[in-house]
Coordinates of C-alpha atoms in Angstrom, one line a residue:
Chain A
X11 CA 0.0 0.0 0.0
X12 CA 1.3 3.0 -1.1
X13 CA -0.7 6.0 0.3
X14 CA 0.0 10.0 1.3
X15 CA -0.9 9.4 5.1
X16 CA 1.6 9.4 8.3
X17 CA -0.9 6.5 10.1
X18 CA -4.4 4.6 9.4
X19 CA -5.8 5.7 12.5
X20 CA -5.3 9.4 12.0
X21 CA -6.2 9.5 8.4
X22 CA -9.4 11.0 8.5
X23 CA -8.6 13.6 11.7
X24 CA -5.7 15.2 9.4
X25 CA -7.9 15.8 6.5
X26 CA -10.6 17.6 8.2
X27 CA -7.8 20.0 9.8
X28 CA -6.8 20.1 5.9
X29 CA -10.5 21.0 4.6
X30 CA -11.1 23.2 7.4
X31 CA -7.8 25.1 6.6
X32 CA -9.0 25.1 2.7
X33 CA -12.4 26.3 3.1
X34 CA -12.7 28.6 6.3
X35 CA -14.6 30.9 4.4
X36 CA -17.8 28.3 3.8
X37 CA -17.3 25.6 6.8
X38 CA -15.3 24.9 10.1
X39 CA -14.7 21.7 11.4
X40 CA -15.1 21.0 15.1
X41 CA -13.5 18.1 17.3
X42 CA -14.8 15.2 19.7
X43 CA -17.1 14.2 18.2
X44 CA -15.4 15.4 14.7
X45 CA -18.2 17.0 12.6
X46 CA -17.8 19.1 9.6
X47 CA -20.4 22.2 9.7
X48 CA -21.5 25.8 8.2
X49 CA -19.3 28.9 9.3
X50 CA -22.4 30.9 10.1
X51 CA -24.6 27.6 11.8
X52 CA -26.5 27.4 14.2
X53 CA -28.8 28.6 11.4
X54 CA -31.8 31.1 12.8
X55 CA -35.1 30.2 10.4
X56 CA -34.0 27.5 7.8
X57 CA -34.5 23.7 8.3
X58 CA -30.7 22.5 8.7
X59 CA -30.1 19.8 6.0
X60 CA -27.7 17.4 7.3
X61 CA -25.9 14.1 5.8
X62 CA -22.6 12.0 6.5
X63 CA -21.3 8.5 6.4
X64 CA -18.2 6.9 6.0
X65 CA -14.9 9.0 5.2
X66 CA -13.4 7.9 1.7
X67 CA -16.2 9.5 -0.5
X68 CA -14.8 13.0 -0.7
X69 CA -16.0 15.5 -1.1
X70 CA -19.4 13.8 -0.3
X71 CA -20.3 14.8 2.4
X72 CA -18.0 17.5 4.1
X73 CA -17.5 18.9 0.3
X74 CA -20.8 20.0 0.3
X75 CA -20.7 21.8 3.2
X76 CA -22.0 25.4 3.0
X77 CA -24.6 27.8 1.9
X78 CA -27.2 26.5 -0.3
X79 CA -26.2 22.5 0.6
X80 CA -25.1 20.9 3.5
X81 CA -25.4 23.0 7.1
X82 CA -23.2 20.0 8.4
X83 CA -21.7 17.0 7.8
X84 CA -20.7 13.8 10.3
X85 CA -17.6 11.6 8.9
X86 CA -17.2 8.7 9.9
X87 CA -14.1 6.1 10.0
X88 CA -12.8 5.1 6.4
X89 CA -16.2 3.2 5.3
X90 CA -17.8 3.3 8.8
X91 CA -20.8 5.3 9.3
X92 CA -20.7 7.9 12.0
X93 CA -22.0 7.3 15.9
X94 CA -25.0 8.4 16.8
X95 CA -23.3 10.9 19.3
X96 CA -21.7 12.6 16.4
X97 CA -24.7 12.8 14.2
X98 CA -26.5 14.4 17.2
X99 CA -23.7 16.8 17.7
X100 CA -24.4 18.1 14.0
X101 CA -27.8 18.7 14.9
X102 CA -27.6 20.5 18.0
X103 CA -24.8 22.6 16.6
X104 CA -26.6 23.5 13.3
X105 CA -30.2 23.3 14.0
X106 CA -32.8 26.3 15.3
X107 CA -36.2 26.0 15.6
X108 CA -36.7 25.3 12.0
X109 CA -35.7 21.9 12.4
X110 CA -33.5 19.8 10.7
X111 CA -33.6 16.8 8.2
X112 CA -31.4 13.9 8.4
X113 CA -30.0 12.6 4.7
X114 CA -28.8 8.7 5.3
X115 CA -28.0 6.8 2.3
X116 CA -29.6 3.0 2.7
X117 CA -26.7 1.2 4.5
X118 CA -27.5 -1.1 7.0
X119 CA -25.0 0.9 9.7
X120 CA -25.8 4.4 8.1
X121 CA -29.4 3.7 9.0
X122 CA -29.0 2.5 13.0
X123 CA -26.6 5.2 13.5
X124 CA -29.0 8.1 12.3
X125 CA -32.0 6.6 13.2
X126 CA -30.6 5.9 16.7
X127 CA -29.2 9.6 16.6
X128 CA -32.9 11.0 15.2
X129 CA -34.5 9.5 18.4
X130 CA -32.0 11.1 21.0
X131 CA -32.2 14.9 19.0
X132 CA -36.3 14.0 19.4
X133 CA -36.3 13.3 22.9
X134 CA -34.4 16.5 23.4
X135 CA -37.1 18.3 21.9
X136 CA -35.6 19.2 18.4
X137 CA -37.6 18.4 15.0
X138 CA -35.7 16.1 13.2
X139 CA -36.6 14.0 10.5
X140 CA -35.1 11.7 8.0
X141 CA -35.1 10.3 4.2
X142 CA -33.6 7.1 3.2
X143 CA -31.9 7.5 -0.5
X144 CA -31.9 4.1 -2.2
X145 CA -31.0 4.8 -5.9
X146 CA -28.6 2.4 -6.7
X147 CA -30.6 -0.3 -9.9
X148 CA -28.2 -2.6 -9.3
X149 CA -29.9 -3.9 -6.4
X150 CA -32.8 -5.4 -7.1
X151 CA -35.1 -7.5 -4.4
X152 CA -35.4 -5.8 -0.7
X153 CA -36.7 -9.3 0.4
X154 CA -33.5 -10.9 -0.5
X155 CA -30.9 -8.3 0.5
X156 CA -30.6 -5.0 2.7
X157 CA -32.4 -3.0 -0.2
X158 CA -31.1 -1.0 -2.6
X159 CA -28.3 1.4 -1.6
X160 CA -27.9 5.0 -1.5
X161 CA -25.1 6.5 -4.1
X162 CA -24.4 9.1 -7.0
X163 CA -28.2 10.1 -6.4
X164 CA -26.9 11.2 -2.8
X165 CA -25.2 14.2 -4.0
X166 CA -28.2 16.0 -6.2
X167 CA -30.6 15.1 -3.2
X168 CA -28.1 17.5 -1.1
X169 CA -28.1 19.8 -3.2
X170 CA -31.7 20.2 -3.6
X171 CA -32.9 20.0 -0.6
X172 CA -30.1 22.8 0.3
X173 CA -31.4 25.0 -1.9
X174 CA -35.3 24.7 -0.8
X175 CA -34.1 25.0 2.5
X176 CA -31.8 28.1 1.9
X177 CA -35.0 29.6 0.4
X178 CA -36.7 29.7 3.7
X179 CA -38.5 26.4 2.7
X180 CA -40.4 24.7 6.5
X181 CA -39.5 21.2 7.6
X182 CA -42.5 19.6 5.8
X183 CA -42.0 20.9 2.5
X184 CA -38.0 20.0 2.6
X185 CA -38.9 16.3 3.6
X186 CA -41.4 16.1 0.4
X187 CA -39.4 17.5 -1.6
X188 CA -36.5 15.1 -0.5
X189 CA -38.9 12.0 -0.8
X190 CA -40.3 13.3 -4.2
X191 CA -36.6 13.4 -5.8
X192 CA -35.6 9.9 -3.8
X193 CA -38.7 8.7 -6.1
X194 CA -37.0 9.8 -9.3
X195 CA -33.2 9.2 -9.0
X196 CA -31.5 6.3 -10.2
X197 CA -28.2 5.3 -10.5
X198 CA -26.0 2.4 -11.6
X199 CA -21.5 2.0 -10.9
X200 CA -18.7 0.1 -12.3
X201 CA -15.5 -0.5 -11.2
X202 CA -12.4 -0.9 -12.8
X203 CA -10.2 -1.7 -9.9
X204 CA -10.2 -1.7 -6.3
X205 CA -9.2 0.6 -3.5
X206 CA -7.4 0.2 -0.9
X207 CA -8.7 0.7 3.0
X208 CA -6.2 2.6 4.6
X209 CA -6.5 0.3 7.7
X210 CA -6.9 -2.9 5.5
X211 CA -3.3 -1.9 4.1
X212 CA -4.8 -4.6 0.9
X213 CA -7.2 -3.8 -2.2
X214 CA -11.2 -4.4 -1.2
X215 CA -10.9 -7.2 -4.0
X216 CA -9.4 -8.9 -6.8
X217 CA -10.0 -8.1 -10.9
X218 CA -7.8 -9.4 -13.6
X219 CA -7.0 -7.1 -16.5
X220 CA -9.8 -7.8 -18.6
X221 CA -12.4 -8.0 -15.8
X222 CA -14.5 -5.0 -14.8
X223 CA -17.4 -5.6 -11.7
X224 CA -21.3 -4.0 -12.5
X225 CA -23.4 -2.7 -10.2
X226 CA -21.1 -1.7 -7.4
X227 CA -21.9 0.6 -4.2
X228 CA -19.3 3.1 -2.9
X229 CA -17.5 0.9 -0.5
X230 CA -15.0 -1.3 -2.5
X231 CA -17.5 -4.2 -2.5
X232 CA -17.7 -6.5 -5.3
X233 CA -20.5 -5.7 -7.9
X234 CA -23.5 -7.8 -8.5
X235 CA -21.7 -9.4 -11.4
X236 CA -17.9 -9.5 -13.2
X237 CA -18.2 -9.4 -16.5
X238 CA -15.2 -9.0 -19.0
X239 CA -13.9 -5.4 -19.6
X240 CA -15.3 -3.8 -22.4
X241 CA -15.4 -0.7 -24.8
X242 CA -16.8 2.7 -23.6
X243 CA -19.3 2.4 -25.4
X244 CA -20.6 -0.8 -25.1
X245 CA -19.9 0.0 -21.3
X246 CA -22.2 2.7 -21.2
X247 CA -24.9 1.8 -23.6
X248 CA -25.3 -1.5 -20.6
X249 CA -25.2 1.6 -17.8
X250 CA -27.7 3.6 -19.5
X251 CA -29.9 0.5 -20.1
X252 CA -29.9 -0.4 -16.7
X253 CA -30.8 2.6 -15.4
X254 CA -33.2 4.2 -18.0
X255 CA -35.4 1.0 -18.1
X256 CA -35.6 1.4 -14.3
X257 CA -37.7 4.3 -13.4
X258 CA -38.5 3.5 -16.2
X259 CA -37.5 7.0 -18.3
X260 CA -39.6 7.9 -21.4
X261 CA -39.4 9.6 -24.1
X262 CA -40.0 12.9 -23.7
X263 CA -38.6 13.3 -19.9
X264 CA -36.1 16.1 -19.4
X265 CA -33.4 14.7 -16.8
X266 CA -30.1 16.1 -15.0
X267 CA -27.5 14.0 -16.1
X268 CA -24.6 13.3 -13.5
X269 CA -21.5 11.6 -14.3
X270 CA -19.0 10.6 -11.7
X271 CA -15.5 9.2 -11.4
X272 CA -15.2 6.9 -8.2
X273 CA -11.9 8.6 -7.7
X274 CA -9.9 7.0 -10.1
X275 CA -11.0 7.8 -13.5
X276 CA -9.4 10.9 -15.3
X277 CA -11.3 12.8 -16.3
X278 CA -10.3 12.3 -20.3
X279 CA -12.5 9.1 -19.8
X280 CA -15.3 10.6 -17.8
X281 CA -15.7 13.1 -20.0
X282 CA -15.8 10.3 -22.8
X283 CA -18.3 8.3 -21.0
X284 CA -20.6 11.5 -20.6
X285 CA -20.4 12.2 -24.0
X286 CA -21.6 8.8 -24.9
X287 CA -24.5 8.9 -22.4
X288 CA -25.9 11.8 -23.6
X289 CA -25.9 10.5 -27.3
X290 CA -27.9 7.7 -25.7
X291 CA -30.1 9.3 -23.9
X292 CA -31.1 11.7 -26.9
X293 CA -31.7 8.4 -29.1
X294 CA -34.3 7.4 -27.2
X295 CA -35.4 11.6 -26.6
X296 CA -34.5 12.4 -23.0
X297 CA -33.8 15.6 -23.1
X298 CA -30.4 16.1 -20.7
X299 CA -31.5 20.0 -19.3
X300 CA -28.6 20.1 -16.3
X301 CA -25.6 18.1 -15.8
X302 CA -22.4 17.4 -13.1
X303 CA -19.9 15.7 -14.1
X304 CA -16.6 14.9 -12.5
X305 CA -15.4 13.4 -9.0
X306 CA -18.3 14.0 -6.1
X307 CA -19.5 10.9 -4.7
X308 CA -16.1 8.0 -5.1
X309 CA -14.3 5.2 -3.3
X310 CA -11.2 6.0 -2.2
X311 CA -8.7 5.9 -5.9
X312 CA -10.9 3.3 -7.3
X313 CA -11.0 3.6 -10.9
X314 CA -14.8 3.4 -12.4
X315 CA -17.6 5.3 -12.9
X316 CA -21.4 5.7 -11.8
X317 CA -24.1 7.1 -14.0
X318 CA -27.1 9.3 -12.0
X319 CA -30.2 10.3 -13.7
X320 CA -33.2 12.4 -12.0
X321 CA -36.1 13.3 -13.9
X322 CA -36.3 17.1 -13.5
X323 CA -39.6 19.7 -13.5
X324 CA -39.6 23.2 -13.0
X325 CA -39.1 23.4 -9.6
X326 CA -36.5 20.7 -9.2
X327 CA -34.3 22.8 -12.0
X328 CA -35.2 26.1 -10.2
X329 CA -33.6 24.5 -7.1
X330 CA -31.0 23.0 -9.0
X331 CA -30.0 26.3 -10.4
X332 CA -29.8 28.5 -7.3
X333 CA -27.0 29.2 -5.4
X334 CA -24.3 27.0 -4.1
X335 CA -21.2 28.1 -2.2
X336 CA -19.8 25.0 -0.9
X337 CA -16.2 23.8 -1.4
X338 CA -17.1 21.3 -4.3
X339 CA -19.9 23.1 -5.5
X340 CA -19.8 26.5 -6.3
X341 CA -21.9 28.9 -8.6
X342 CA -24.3 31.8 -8.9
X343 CA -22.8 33.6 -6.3
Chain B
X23 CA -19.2 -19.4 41.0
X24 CA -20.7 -16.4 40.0
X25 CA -20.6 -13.0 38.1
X26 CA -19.4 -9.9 39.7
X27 CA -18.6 -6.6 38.0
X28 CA -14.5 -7.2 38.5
X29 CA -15.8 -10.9 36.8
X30 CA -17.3 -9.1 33.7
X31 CA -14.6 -6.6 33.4
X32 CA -11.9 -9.1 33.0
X33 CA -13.9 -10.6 31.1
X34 CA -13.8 -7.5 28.4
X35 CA -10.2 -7.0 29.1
X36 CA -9.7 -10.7 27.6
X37 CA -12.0 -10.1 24.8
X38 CA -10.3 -7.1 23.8
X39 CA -7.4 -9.1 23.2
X40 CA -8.7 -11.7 21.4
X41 CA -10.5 -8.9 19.2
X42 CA -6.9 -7.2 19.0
X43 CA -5.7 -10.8 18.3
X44 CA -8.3 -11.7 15.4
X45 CA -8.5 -7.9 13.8
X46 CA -6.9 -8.8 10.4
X47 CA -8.2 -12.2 10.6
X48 CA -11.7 -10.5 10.8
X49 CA -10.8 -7.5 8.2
X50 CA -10.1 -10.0 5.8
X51 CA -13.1 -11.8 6.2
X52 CA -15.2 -8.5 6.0
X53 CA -13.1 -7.9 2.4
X54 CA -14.6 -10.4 0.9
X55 CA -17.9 -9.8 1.1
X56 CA -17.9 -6.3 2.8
X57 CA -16.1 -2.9 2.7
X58 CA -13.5 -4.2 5.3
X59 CA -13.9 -2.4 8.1
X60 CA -15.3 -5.1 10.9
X61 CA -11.9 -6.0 12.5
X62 CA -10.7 -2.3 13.1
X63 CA -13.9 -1.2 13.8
X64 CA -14.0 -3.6 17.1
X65 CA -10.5 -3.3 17.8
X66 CA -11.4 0.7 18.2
X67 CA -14.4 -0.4 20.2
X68 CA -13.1 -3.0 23.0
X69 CA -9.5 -1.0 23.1
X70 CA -12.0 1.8 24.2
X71 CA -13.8 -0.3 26.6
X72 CA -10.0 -1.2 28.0
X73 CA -9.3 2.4 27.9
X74 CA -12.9 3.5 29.9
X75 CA -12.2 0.8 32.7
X76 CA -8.1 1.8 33.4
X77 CA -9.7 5.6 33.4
X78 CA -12.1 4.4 36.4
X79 CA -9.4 2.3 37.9
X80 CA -8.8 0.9 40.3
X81 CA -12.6 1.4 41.0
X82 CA -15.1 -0.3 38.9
X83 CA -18.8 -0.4 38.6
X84 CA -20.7 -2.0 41.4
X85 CA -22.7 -3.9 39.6
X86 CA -22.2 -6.1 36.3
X87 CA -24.9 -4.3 34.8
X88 CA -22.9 -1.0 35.3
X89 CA -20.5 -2.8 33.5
X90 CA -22.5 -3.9 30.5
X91 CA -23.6 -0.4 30.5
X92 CA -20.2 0.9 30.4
X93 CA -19.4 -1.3 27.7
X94 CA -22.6 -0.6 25.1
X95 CA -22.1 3.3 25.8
X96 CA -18.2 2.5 24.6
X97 CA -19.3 0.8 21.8
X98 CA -22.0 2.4 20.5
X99 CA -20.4 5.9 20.9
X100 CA -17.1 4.9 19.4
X101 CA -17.1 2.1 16.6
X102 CA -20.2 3.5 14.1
X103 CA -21.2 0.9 11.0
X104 CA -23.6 -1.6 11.8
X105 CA -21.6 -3.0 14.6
X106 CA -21.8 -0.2 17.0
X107 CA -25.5 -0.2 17.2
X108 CA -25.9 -4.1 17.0
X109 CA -22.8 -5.2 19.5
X110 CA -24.0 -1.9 22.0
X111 CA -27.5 -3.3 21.8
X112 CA -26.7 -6.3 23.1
X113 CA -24.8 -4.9 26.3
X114 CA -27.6 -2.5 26.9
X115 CA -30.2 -4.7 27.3
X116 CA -28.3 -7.6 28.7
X117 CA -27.1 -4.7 31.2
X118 CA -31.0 -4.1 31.7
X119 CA -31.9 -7.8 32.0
X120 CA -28.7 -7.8 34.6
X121 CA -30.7 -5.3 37.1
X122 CA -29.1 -4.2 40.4
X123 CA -27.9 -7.7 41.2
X124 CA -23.8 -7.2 42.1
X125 CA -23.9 -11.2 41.3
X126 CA -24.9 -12.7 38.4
X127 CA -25.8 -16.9 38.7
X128 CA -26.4 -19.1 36.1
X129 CA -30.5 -18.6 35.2
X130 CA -29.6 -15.0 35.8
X131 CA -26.4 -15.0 32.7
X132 CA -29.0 -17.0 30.2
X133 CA -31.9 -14.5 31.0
X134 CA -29.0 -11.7 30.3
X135 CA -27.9 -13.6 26.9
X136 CA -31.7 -13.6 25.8
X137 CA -32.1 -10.0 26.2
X138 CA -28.6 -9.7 24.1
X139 CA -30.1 -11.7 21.1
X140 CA -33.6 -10.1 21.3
X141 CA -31.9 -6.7 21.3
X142 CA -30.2 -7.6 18.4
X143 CA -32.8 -8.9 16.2
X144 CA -35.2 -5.9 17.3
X145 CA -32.2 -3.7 15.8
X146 CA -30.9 -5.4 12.8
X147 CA -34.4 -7.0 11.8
X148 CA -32.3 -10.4 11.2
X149 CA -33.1 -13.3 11.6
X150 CA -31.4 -17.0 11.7
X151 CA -30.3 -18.2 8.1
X152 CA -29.6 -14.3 6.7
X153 CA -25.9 -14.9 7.6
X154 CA -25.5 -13.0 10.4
X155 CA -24.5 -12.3 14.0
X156 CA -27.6 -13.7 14.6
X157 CA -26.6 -17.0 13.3
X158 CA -24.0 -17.5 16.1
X159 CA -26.3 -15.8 18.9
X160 CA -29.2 -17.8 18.6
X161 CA -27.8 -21.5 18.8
X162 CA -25.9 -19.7 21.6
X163 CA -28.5 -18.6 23.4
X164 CA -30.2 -22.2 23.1
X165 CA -27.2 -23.7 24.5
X166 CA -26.9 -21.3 27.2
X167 CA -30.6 -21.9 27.9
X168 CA -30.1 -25.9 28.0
X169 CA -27.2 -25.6 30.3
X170 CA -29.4 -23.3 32.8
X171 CA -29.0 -25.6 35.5
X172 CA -24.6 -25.4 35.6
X173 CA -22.3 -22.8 36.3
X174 CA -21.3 -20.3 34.2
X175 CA -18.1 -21.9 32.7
X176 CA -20.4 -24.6 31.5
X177 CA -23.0 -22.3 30.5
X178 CA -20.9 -20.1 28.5
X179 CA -19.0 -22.8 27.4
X180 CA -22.3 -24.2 25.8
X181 CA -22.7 -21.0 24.8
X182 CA -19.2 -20.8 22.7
X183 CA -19.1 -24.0 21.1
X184 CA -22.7 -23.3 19.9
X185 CA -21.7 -19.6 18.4
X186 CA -18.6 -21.6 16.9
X187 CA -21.0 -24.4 15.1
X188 CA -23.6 -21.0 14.3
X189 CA -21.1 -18.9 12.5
X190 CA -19.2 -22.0 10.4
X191 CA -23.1 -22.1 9.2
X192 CA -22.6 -19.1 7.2
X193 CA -20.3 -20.4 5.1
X194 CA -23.2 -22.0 2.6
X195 CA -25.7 -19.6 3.4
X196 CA -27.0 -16.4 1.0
X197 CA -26.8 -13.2 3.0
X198 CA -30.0 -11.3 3.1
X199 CA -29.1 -8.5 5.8
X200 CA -26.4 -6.2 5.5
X201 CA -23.2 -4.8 2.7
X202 CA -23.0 -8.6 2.2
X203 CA -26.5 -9.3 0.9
X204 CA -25.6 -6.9 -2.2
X205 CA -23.6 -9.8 -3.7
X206 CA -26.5 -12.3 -3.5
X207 CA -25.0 -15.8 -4.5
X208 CA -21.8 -14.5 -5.2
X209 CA -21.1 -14.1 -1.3
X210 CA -21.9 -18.0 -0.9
X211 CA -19.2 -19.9 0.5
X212 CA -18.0 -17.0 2.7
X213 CA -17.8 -17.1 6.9
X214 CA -19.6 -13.8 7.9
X215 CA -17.5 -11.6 10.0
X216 CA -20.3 -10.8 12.6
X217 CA -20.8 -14.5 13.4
X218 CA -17.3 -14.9 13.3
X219 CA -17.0 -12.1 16.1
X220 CA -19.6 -13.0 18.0
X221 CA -18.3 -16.3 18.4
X222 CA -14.6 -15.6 19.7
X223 CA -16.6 -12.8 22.0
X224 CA -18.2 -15.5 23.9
X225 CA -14.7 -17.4 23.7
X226 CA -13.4 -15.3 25.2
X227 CA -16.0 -14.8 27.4
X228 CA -16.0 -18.4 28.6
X229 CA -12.1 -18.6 28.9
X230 CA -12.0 -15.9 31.2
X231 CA -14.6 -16.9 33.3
X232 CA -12.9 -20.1 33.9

């Protein structure tokens, strides 16, 4: 394992003093438990949106820390959600009598930590709910398996809800609106190669040369299938499939288009693989009306990519639009 | 014999270093099938509990349950994933089930055991054959319960050798709980790390009650 760090266990401590030193302008980052929130929180008036997880994913979620997105985030260890004390910590230092509304991507430990974490903020008297995000197609059956998991559709759900609850938004109307975009995300990975678990010192798993794994999460687990390694475009014309035929998305629909790297992927290729998505989605007559493409939501330096589709309406692009000052998003301001 | 608080806290101390002992052996088992994480993640958790107990030292709780309460707060508060909640369930309501009593007997440690596994299941929604923790705790718990009537070496004894048979179960089941149920049939033939945990846990447990 070769990796910039001094030692496993202080990994993820010595970047937050790095992101806080970075960004000071949008976020500060605050010790014991560590939590990542807004420089001007605790916000007076606006429902606090707040997400974390596992550490690894940068810059989900302390990258999106900041006006219009994220009032804080909780990291947890390298692929280990956050306690329960630290997500409550983020909510009592960000959170006014607005209220405040837990994101948690469907992970089986991301989901007992927040829920558990909901209930003590509760029984102290704060309004806090929570969303589940589940957008990932390549899980299929809930009665078989923990249901499907919460990736690339993550970062647009932050970003919305942000922005509805920048604009002054109540409690009731963020939490629809977040349940009425988890309805119409959907997203699908591959990976190319593994990463490497700072504490695991070993990569996640093993892919020959010409092997690729499909419908991957964000934690260096295997796919739901190896298949051989292919061309880009046969690569993305299976991605698009799978998640277009989901939903399903029609003809006619007007989408954001986001297109990741896990970490690894240059952005030569990424911006290859967008290009070819968008010639597929026209064929069939989505209209892409907003896109993100780049590095938001990854694994550690895997190399792969995930493809995120939301159907958009007026309001959704609106809020997509506004604002963002955060240190991976940034415009109209 | 029976279970006092000094009892249960060397009984943490040894299962911190079989934890400590087992961590890569329990990473690698979580690689397979998971994001890796399971052997660090209780390593941080029972060197904490270690930590919490010399900080108190040389008191320590008067009871066992202040103990198992000490030792879910630890957990829960410092090892996150799905661990944390599950593993500090279990010592809170096995600390509940333990009352006031300052020594625990035989019926008393089965009753405790019960409460651990029910906790469990009412948090992780698992239940035996989803390749689980669960999968070690409940033949456990049987055992325990069968062995009612001995002391607590034999009952958590029973108890260990049970877990041990539980988790080597896993191996040919289909995980339908947790990172592992993503991979479907593909994370056949695999020992789950929870089981695998829980079962040198009550190892440990057994051993140090001896």
């Amino acid at each position: 394992m070769k990796k910039i760090i001094n030692d496993p266990k202080t990994v993820v401590a010595e970047s937050l003093r790095g992101l806080a030193l970075a960004h000071a302008d949008v976020l500060r980052v605050e010790d014991d438990p560590a939590i990542v929130v807004r420089v001007d929180a605790p916000l007076a008036g606006k429902v606090a949106v707040i997400s974390g997880g596992g550490s690894g994913h940068e810059p989900l979620h302390g990258g999106f820390v900041g006006q219009g997105m994220l009032a804080a985030a909780v990291p947890g260890a390298v692929f280990t959600s956050p306690t329960p004390d630290a997500v409550e910590a983020a909510v009592k230092a960000t959170t006014g009598d607005a209220g405040a509304l837990l994101i948690v991507k469907n992970y089986t430990g991301d989901v007992l930590n927040f829920e558990t974490a909901a209930e003590l903020a509760a029984a102290e008297g704060l309004d806090v709910r929570s969303v589940v995000i589940d957008d990932d197609v390549a899980v299929k059956d809930a009665t078989y398996t923990a249901g499907r998991r919460g990736v690339g559709g993550t970062v647009l759900l932050e970003k919305l809800t942000g922005a509805a609850a920048e604009r002054g938004d109540a409690l009731d109307a963020v939490e629809a609106l977040a349940r009425k975009v988890i309805g119409q995300v959907r997203s699908i990975g591959v990976a190319l190669t593994a990463p490497t678990v700072p504490h695991a010192g070993e990569p996640s798993f093993a892919l020959a040369d010409d092997e690729i794994e499909f419908g991957i999460g964000i934690h260096g687990e295997p796919g739901i299938e190896k298949t051989p390694a292919v061309s880009a475009d046969e690569l993305v014309a299976r991605m698009v499939e799978a998640v277009v035929s989901d939903l399903p998305f029609a003809d006619g629909d007007k989408v954001l288009l986001f297109t990741n790297s896990m970490g690894g992927t240059p952005l030569v290729e990424l911006y290859l693989a967008h290009g070819i998505a968008e010639r597929l989605l026209a064929e069939r007559g989505i209209v892409v009306e907003r896109r993100l493409v780049g590095p938001y939501i990854t694994s550690l330096e895997m190399q792969g990519m995930s493809l995120t589709l939301l159907k958009l309406d007026d309001e959704l692009t609106e809020l997509w639009d506004a604002p963002v000052n955060t240190p991976a998003l940034r415009w109209g301001v | 014999m029976a279970c006092t608080a000094e009892t249960l806290a060397a009984a943490l101390r040894a299962a911190a270093a079989v934890i400590a002992e087992h961590r890569t052996e329990l990473i690698d088992l979580d690689r397979a099938i998971g994001d890796a994480d399971h052997g660090e993640n209780l390593d941080r958790g029972f060197t904490a509990i270690v930590s919490a107990l010399d900080a108190m030292a040389p008191e320590t709780p008067e009871t066992p349950a202040a103990v198992a309460k000490l030792a879910a707060t630890t957990l829960i508060s410092k090892v996150g994933g799905a661990a944390g909640p599950l593993y500090g369930t279990a010592f809170l309501r096995a600390s509940v089930k333990l009352g006031d009593a300052t020594e625990v007997d035989g019926p008393l440690l089965v009753e405790a055991l019960r409460a651990a596994l029910e906790g469990v299941q009412a948090r992780g929604k698992a239940v035996g054959g989803d390749a689980t923790m669960v999968d070690a705790l409940i033949p456990a718990v049987s055992a325990a319960e069968e062995a009612s009537g001995e002391d607590i070496v034999a009952i958590l004894t029973a108890a260990a050798n049970a877990a041990d048979k539980g988790a080597e179960s896993t191996v040919d089941l289909v995980p339908r709980k947790g990172r592992a149920s993503y991979l479907g049939e593909r994370a056949k033939g695999h020992l789950d790390p929870g089981a695998r945990s829980t079962a040198l846990l009550l190892r440990a447990f057994a051993e140090a009650a001896k």
